[in-house]
Coordinates of C-alpha atoms in Angstrom, one line a residue:
M1 CA 50.4 28.1 6.7
D2 CA 54.0 29.4 7.4
Q3 CA 55.0 32.6 9.3
T4 CA 55.6 34.6 6.1
E5 CA 52.1 33.8 4.8
I6 CA 50.5 34.8 8.1
L7 CA 52.4 38.1 8.1
E8 CA 51.4 38.9 4.5
K9 CA 47.7 38.1 5.3
A10 CA 47.8 40.3 8.5
Q11 CA 49.3 43.1 6.4
G12 CA 46.6 42.8 3.9
Y13 CA 43.9 43.0 6.6
A14 CA 45.6 46.1 8.0
V15 CA 45.6 47.8 4.6
Q16 CA 42.0 46.8 4.0
G17 CA 41.1 48.2 7.4
W18 CA 42.9 51.5 6.7
D19 CA 41.1 51.9 3.4
V20 CA 37.7 51.4 5.1
A21 CA 38.6 53.9 7.8
K22 CA 39.6 56.6 5.3
E23 CA 36.4 55.9 3.3
W24 CA 34.3 56.4 6.5
L25 CA 36.1 59.5 7.6
L26 CA 35.6 61.2 4.2
S27 CA 32.0 60.2 3.7
P28 CA 29.1 62.3 4.7
Q29 CA 27.0 59.2 4.9
A30 CA 29.4 57.7 7.4
W31 CA 29.2 60.8 9.6
T32 CA 25.4 60.6 9.5
Q33 CA 25.6 57.0 10.6
F34 CA 28.0 58.0 13.4
G35 CA 25.5 60.6 14.5
L36 CA 22.8 58.0 14.6
L37 CA 25.0 55.7 16.6
V38 CA 25.6 58.4 19.2
A39 CA 21.9 59.3 19.3
A40 CA 20.9 55.7 19.7
Y41 CA 23.4 55.3 22.6
L42 CA 22.3 58.4 24.4
L43 CA 18.6 57.5 24.0
A44 CA 19.3 54.0 25.3
L45 CA 21.2 55.5 28.3
F46 CA 18.3 57.9 29.0
L47 CA 15.7 55.0 28.9
T48 CA 17.9 52.8 31.0
R49 CA 18.2 55.4 33.8
R50 CA 14.5 55.9 33.7
L51 CA 13.4 52.3 33.5
Q52 CA 16.0 50.4 35.5
P53 CA 14.9 51.7 39.0
V54 CA 11.3 51.0 38.1
L55 CA 12.0 47.5 36.9
D56 CA 14.3 46.8 39.9
R57 CA 11.5 47.8 42.3
L58 CA 8.9 45.7 40.5
L59 CA 11.0 42.6 40.1
T60 CA 12.5 42.5 43.6
P61 CA 10.3 40.2 45.7
P62 CA 10.2 40.3 49.6
D63 CA 13.1 38.4 51.2
E64 CA 10.8 35.9 52.8
K65 CA 9.2 34.8 49.5
T66 CA 10.7 31.6 48.1
N67 CA 7.9 30.4 45.8
V68 CA 8.3 29.8 42.0
I69 CA 7.1 33.3 41.1
A70 CA 9.6 34.9 43.5
K71 CA 12.4 32.8 42.1
T72 CA 11.4 33.7 38.5
R73 CA 11.4 37.4 39.4
R74 CA 14.9 37.2 41.0
F75 CA 16.1 35.3 37.9
I76 CA 14.8 38.0 35.5
L77 CA 16.3 40.7 37.8
T78 CA 19.9 39.3 37.2
F79 CA 19.6 40.3 33.5
L80 CA 18.9 44.0 34.2
P81 CA 22.6 45.0 33.5
L82 CA 22.0 44.0 29.9
M83 CA 19.4 46.7 29.4
L84 CA 21.7 49.4 28.1
P85 CA 23.6 47.5 25.4
L86 CA 20.4 45.7 24.3
L87 CA 18.4 48.9 24.0
A88 CA 21.3 50.5 22.1
Y89 CA 21.4 47.5 19.8
G90 CA 17.7 47.7 19.1
L91 CA 17.7 51.4 18.5
T92 CA 20.8 51.1 16.3
G93 CA 18.9 48.4 14.3
I94 CA 16.1 50.9 13.7
G95 CA 18.7 53.5 12.6
E96 CA 20.3 51.0 10.2
T97 CA 17.0 50.4 8.6
V98 CA 16.6 54.2 8.1
T99 CA 20.0 54.8 6.6
R100 CA 19.8 51.9 4.2
S101 CA 16.4 53.1 3.0
I102 CA 17.7 56.7 2.5
F103 CA 21.4 56.3 1.5
D104 CA 21.4 52.6 0.5
A105 CA 24.4 52.1 2.9
G106 CA 24.8 51.2 6.5
A107 CA 28.2 49.7 7.1
V108 CA 29.2 52.1 9.9
I109 CA 26.0 51.8 11.8
A110 CA 26.0 48.0 11.3
F111 CA 29.5 47.9 12.8
G112 CA 28.3 49.9 15.8
K113 CA 25.4 47.5 16.2
R114 CA 27.7 44.6 16.4
V115 CA 29.9 46.4 18.9
F116 CA 26.8 46.9 21.2
M117 CA 26.2 43.1 20.9
F118 CA 29.8 42.5 21.9
L119 CA 29.3 44.8 25.0
A120 CA 26.2 42.8 25.9
A121 CA 28.1 39.5 25.7
R122 CA 30.8 41.0 27.9
I123 CA 28.4 42.2 30.5
L124 CA 26.6 38.8 30.4
V125 CA 29.8 36.9 31.1
N126 CA 31.3 39.3 33.7
E127 CA 28.2 40.3 35.6
V128 CA 25.2 38.1 34.9
I129 CA 26.6 34.5 34.7
K130 CA 27.5 33.1 38.1
D131 CA 27.8 29.4 37.3
P132 CA 31.6 28.5 37.0
L133 CA 31.1 26.2 33.9
L134 CA 29.0 28.7 32.0
K135 CA 31.5 31.5 33.0
V136 CA 34.4 29.5 31.5
L137 CA 32.4 28.8 28.3
G138 CA 31.5 32.4 28.0
K139 CA 35.0 33.6 28.6
Y140 CA 36.8 31.3 26.2
F141 CA 34.1 30.8 23.5
L142 CA 31.3 33.4 23.6
L143 CA 33.5 36.5 24.0
P144 CA 35.9 35.5 21.2
V145 CA 32.9 34.8 18.9
A146 CA 31.3 38.1 19.8
A147 CA 34.6 39.9 19.1
L148 CA 35.0 38.3 15.7
Y149 CA 31.4 39.1 14.9
A150 CA 32.0 42.7 15.9
V151 CA 35.0 43.2 13.5
G152 CA 33.3 41.2 10.7
F153 CA 35.7 38.2 10.7
L154 CA 33.3 35.6 12.1
D155 CA 32.3 34.1 8.8
E156 CA 35.8 33.7 7.5
V157 CA 37.1 32.2 10.8
M158 CA 34.2 29.7 10.9
T159 CA 34.9 28.7 7.3
R160 CA 38.6 28.1 8.2
L161 CA 37.6 26.1 11.3
D162 CA 35.1 24.0 9.3
Q163 CA 37.9 23.2 6.8
T164 CA 40.4 22.1 9.5
V165 CA 39.7 18.4 10.1
V166 CA 40.9 16.5 13.2
P167 CA 41.2 12.7 12.6
L168 CA 40.2 10.4 15.4
G169 CA 40.7 6.8 14.4
N170 CA 38.1 6.0 11.7
L171 CA 36.2 9.1 12.6
S172 CA 37.1 12.7 11.7
F173 CA 35.7 16.0 13.0
S174 CA 36.2 19.6 12.0
L175 CA 37.4 22.1 14.6
L176 CA 34.1 24.0 14.1
F177 CA 32.1 20.8 15.0
L178 CA 34.2 20.3 18.1
I179 CA 33.6 23.8 19.3
R180 CA 29.9 23.5 18.7
F181 CA 29.9 20.2 20.5
V182 CA 31.6 21.7 23.6
L183 CA 29.2 24.7 23.6
V184 CA 26.0 22.8 23.1
G185 CA 27.1 19.9 25.4
G186 CA 28.1 22.4 28.1
A187 CA 24.8 24.3 27.9
I188 CA 22.7 21.2 27.9
F189 CA 24.5 19.5 30.8
W190 CA 24.3 22.7 32.8
L191 CA 20.6 22.8 32.1
G192 CA 20.5 19.1 33.1
R193 CA 22.3 19.9 36.4
W194 CA 20.0 22.8 37.1
S195 CA 16.9 20.6 36.4
N196 CA 18.4 17.9 38.6
D197 CA 18.9 20.3 41.5
Q198 CA 15.3 21.6 41.2
T199 CA 13.9 18.0 40.9
A200 CA 15.9 16.8 43.9
A201 CA 14.8 19.7 46.0
A202 CA 11.1 19.1 45.1
I203 CA 11.4 15.4 45.9
K204 CA 13.0 16.0 49.3
R205 CA 10.2 18.3 50.2
Q206 CA 7.7 15.3 50.0
E207 CA 7.6 14.6 53.7
E208 CA 5.1 11.8 53.2
M209 CA 7.7 9.6 51.4
R210 CA 10.1 7.5 53.4
P211 CA 13.7 9.0 53.4
A212 CA 15.1 6.0 51.5
M213 CA 12.4 6.3 48.9
R214 CA 13.1 10.0 48.5
E215 CA 16.8 9.3 47.9
L216 CA 16.0 6.5 45.4
T217 CA 13.6 8.7 43.5
A218 CA 16.1 11.5 43.4
K219 CA 18.8 9.2 42.1
A220 CA 16.5 7.7 39.5
A221 CA 15.6 11.3 38.3
E222 CA 19.2 12.2 38.1
I223 CA 20.1 9.2 35.9
A224 CA 17.1 9.9 33.7
I225 CA 17.9 13.6 33.3
F226 CA 21.5 13.2 32.4
G227 CA 20.8 10.2 30.2
L228 CA 18.3 12.4 28.3
A229 CA 20.8 15.2 28.1
F230 CA 23.4 12.8 26.6
L231 CA 20.9 11.6 24.0
L232 CA 19.8 15.2 23.2
V233 CA 23.4 16.3 22.7
M234 CA 24.1 13.4 20.3
N235 CA 20.9 14.1 18.4
I236 CA 21.5 17.9 18.1
M237 CA 25.1 17.3 16.9
G238 CA 24.0 14.7 14.4
I239 CA 26.1 11.9 15.9
S240 CA 24.6 8.5 15.2
L241 CA 24.5 6.3 18.3
T242 CA 25.0 3.3 16.1
S243 CA 28.5 4.5 15.1
L244 CA 29.4 4.7 18.7
A245 CA 28.2 1.2 19.5
V246 CA 31.4 -0.6 18.6
L247 CA 33.6 2.0 20.4
G248 CA 31.2 1.8 23.4
G249 CA 31.4 -2.0 23.5
A250 CA 35.2 -2.0 23.6
I251 CA 35.2 0.7 26.3
G252 CA 32.6 -1.3 28.2
V253 CA 34.7 -4.4 28.3
G254 CA 37.7 -2.5 29.6
L255 CA 35.6 -0.7 32.2
G256 CA 34.0 -4.0 33.2
F257 CA 37.5 -5.3 34.3
G258 CA 38.9 -2.1 35.6
L259 CA 35.9 -0.7 37.4
Q260 CA 34.4 -3.7 39.1
K261 CA 34.5 -2.0 42.5
I262 CA 32.7 1.1 41.2
A263 CA 30.0 -1.0 39.6
S264 CA 29.6 -3.1 42.8
N265 CA 29.3 0.1 44.9
F266 CA 26.7 1.5 42.5
I267 CA 24.6 -1.6 42.7
S268 CA 25.0 -1.7 46.5
G269 CA 23.8 1.9 46.7
V270 CA 20.6 1.0 44.7
I271 CA 20.0 -2.0 47.0
L272 CA 20.4 0.3 50.1
L273 CA 18.0 2.8 48.8
L274 CA 15.4 0.1 47.9
E275 CA 15.6 -1.7 51.2
G276 CA 15.8 1.4 53.3
Q277 CA 18.0 -0.3 56.0
A278 CA 20.3 2.7 56.1
T279 CA 19.5 6.1 54.8
V280 CA 20.3 9.8 55.3
G281 CA 19.9 10.8 59.0
D282 CA 20.7 7.4 60.5
Y283 CA 23.4 6.9 63.0
V284 CA 25.3 3.7 62.0
E285 CA 28.4 1.8 63.2
L286 CA 30.3 -0.5 60.9
D287 CA 32.5 -3.5 61.7
G288 CA 35.6 -1.5 61.0
G289 CA 34.8 0.9 63.8
E290 CA 33.5 3.7 61.6
A291 CA 30.6 5.4 63.2
G292 CA 28.6 8.5 62.5
T293 CA 25.4 10.0 61.0
I294 CA 24.8 9.5 57.3
V295 CA 24.6 13.0 55.9
K296 CA 24.8 12.1 52.2
M297 CA 24.4 9.0 50.0
T298 CA 26.0 9.1 46.5
A299 CA 26.1 6.5 43.7
R300 CA 29.5 5.3 45.0
A301 CA 29.6 5.8 48.8
A302 CA 27.9 7.1 51.9
I303 CA 29.3 10.0 53.8
L304 CA 29.3 9.7 57.6
E305 CA 29.7 12.7 59.9
T306 CA 31.2 11.9 63.3
Y307 CA 30.6 13.7 66.6
D308 CA 33.7 15.8 66.1
G309 CA 32.6 17.0 62.7
K310 CA 34.8 14.8 60.5
W311 CA 33.4 13.2 57.4
I312 CA 34.1 9.6 56.6
V313 CA 33.5 8.2 53.1
V314 CA 32.3 4.6 53.3
P315 CA 31.8 2.6 50.1
N316 CA 28.3 1.4 49.6
E317 CA 29.6 -2.2 49.3
D318 CA 30.6 -2.2 53.0
F319 CA 27.0 -1.7 54.0
I320 CA 26.0 -4.9 52.1
T321 CA 29.0 -7.2 52.8
T322 CA 29.7 -6.4 56.5
R323 CA 27.8 -6.1 59.7
V324 CA 26.2 -2.7 60.2
V325 CA 24.6 -1.5 63.5
N326 CA 21.9 1.1 62.8
Y327 CA 21.0 3.0 65.9
S328 CA 18.4 5.1 64.3
D329 CA 16.5 2.8 62.0
S330 CA 14.4 5.6 60.6
G331 CA 13.6 7.1 64.0
S332 CA 13.1 4.0 66.3
A333 CA 13.7 4.3 70.0
N334 CA 17.0 3.3 71.7
R335 CA 17.7 2.0 75.2
Y336 CA 20.4 3.4 77.4
E337 CA 21.4 2.9 81.1
A338 CA 22.8 5.2 83.7
P339 CA 24.7 3.5 86.6
F340 CA 24.9 4.9 90.1
S341 CA 25.4 3.7 93.7
V342 CA 24.0 4.5 97.2
S343 CA 25.4 4.1 100.7
Y344 CA 25.0 0.9 102.6
D345 CA 23.0 2.9 105.2
T346 CA 20.2 3.4 102.6
D347 CA 17.0 1.4 102.6
I348 CA 17.5 0.0 99.1
N349 CA 13.8 -0.9 98.8
L350 CA 13.0 2.8 98.4
V351 CA 15.5 3.5 95.7
P352 CA 13.8 1.9 92.6
D353 CA 10.5 3.8 93.1
I354 CA 12.3 7.1 93.7
V355 CA 14.6 6.9 90.7
E356 CA 12.0 5.4 88.3
S357 CA 9.5 8.2 89.1
A358 CA 12.1 10.9 88.7
V359 CA 13.4 9.6 85.4
A360 CA 9.9 8.9 84.0
A361 CA 9.0 12.6 84.5
M362 CA 11.8 13.7 82.1
P363 CA 10.4 15.0 78.8
D364 CA 12.8 12.9 76.6
V365 CA 12.3 9.6 78.3
L366 CA 9.7 7.3 76.7
S367 CA 7.1 5.1 78.4
E368 CA 7.0 2.8 75.4
P369 CA 8.2 0.2 74.6
F370 CA 9.2 0.1 78.3
P371 CA 9.2 2.7 81.1
P372 CA 12.3 3.4 83.1
D373 CA 13.5 0.3 85.1
C374 CA 15.9 0.6 88.1
E375 CA 17.8 -2.6 88.8
L376 CA 20.1 -3.6 91.6
R377 CA 23.4 -4.7 90.0
A378 CA 25.9 -5.5 92.8
F379 CA 27.1 -4.9 96.3
G380 CA 30.2 -3.0 95.7
D381 CA 33.2 -2.2 97.9
S382 CA 32.0 1.3 98.7
G383 CA 28.3 1.2 98.1
I384 CA 25.3 -0.6 96.6
E385 CA 25.4 -0.4 92.8
F386 CA 22.2 0.3 90.8
A387 CA 21.5 1.1 87.1
V388 CA 18.4 2.6 85.6
E389 CA 17.5 1.6 82.0
F390 CA 15.5 4.1 80.0
W391 CA 14.3 4.5 76.4
V392 CA 14.6 7.7 74.2
N393 CA 13.7 8.4 70.6
G394 CA 17.2 9.4 69.4
I395 CA 20.9 8.9 69.8
D396 CA 22.9 9.8 72.9
D397 CA 25.5 12.0 71.2
G398 CA 26.9 15.4 71.4
R399 CA 23.6 17.1 70.6
H400 CA 21.4 14.9 72.9
K401 CA 23.1 14.2 76.3
Y402 CA 20.4 11.8 77.5
T403 CA 22.6 9.8 79.9
S404 CA 24.1 13.0 81.4
D405 CA 20.6 14.5 82.0
V406 CA 19.4 11.3 83.6
L407 CA 22.3 11.2 86.0
F408 CA 21.6 14.8 87.0
C409 CA 18.0 13.8 87.6
I410 CA 19.1 10.8 89.8
W411 CA 21.4 13.0 91.8
N412 CA 18.7 15.6 92.5
A413 CA 16.1 12.9 93.4
L414 CA 18.5 11.1 95.8
K415 CA 19.5 14.3 97.5
A416 CA 15.8 15.3 97.9
H417 CA 15.3 12.1 99.8
N418 CA 18.5 12.4 101.8
I419 CA 20.0 9.3 100.2
E420 CA 23.8 9.4 100.2
I421 CA 25.9 8.7 97.2
P422 CA 29.1 7.1 98.6
F423 CA 32.7 7.8 97.9
P424 CA 35.3 5.1 97.8
Q425 CA 36.2 3.8 101.3
R426 CA 39.0 1.6 102.5
V427 CA 39.5 -0.2 105.8
V428 CA 43.2 -0.6 106.9
Q429 CA 44.0 -3.3 109.4
V430 CA 47.2 -3.2 111.3
K431 CA 48.5 -6.5 112.7
G432 CA 51.1 -6.6 115.5
E433 CA 52.1 -4.0 118.1
I434 CA 52.4 -0.4 117.1
R435 CA 55.5 1.1 118.6
T436 CA 56.0 4.8 119.1
R437 CA 59.3 6.5 119.7
M438 CA 59.5 8.8 122.8
K439 CA 61.6 11.9 122.6

């Protein structure tokens, strides 16, 4: 269609619109329908102002409520801004029925009803929808469709889109089919993502399950949900999976060569979840020097959070093919030691009992698998060196300063028994005669 044809068609639509406008302005029936439109809007406005505060009060749950009923009430509450245009649409529909039964005409009031529907769609996109994907779909698809529906051009535009065919190899699709595919696919996959979030939250609340089993169950549920969403989209759109088998096979061969690492990381992630040797919450250290707490495990990698708040993305394959030190091991105890020294004037036979009793009384120190053990390590240059070994159920990191607390405890215990902690001492020997200069 060239530019001249488009201008002629636009001019024809403008003339047709002007004729319709003149007919409505000079027709008593049209003015009656205008009056019904105004009355329907005013009545909808009155009912909205009366009902909205009541519904808002009834649907708003207490802030501390987080159960299913409370979430459902909050979800319904988000749609209250649609009350005015939907009430106006319903009342206008009643008015259209009346005018068609009396005057056998209702073009004006039908146009007004479609305008109210467009306003409802606009409020839905701008005020109700918060999800970014649905907001984009609403802005670029729903609002244009609602606008075309309001002015009465929707059927003609859909016919033109259905007649415009886009070739894709041996396959061909109409523009209307592609638009429907995007809308239906986006809505179904949004629903799948929402279902996956709810399912994952429900699984992670099952405290009786091992952390690794919870992660594995959540991943399996995610794969099942999105696989079902894909099959549902294909079925709704009438696409035969058989017709995609050849194309999928060719793509699969290419992906098999180009995405070996991704496939390896995915399988490694499944193995990690099955074995449970490293899971969310564990503090691990890899051969490459990466160390941190696992805060998230994805299909491709594990995310470690270091003491200083940095996130390190480690491929799952590294957990399988390299040496990994797991300091947490799902909550097992870990042993640390705190070195100290005492003066040579001290009766060292008293030191172990004093230190072991003080450290054992600390709340974080465990008696199993072994109680605190104070050992003589060396006779140093400045003092006698000891070290106390102790077990705690956790990692000595920025949040849990176990070694620091034990050293404080040792200091206080030794001071209470008048045991001196020495400072470095040096003995200087001078050989030969020391001469002094007399003034």
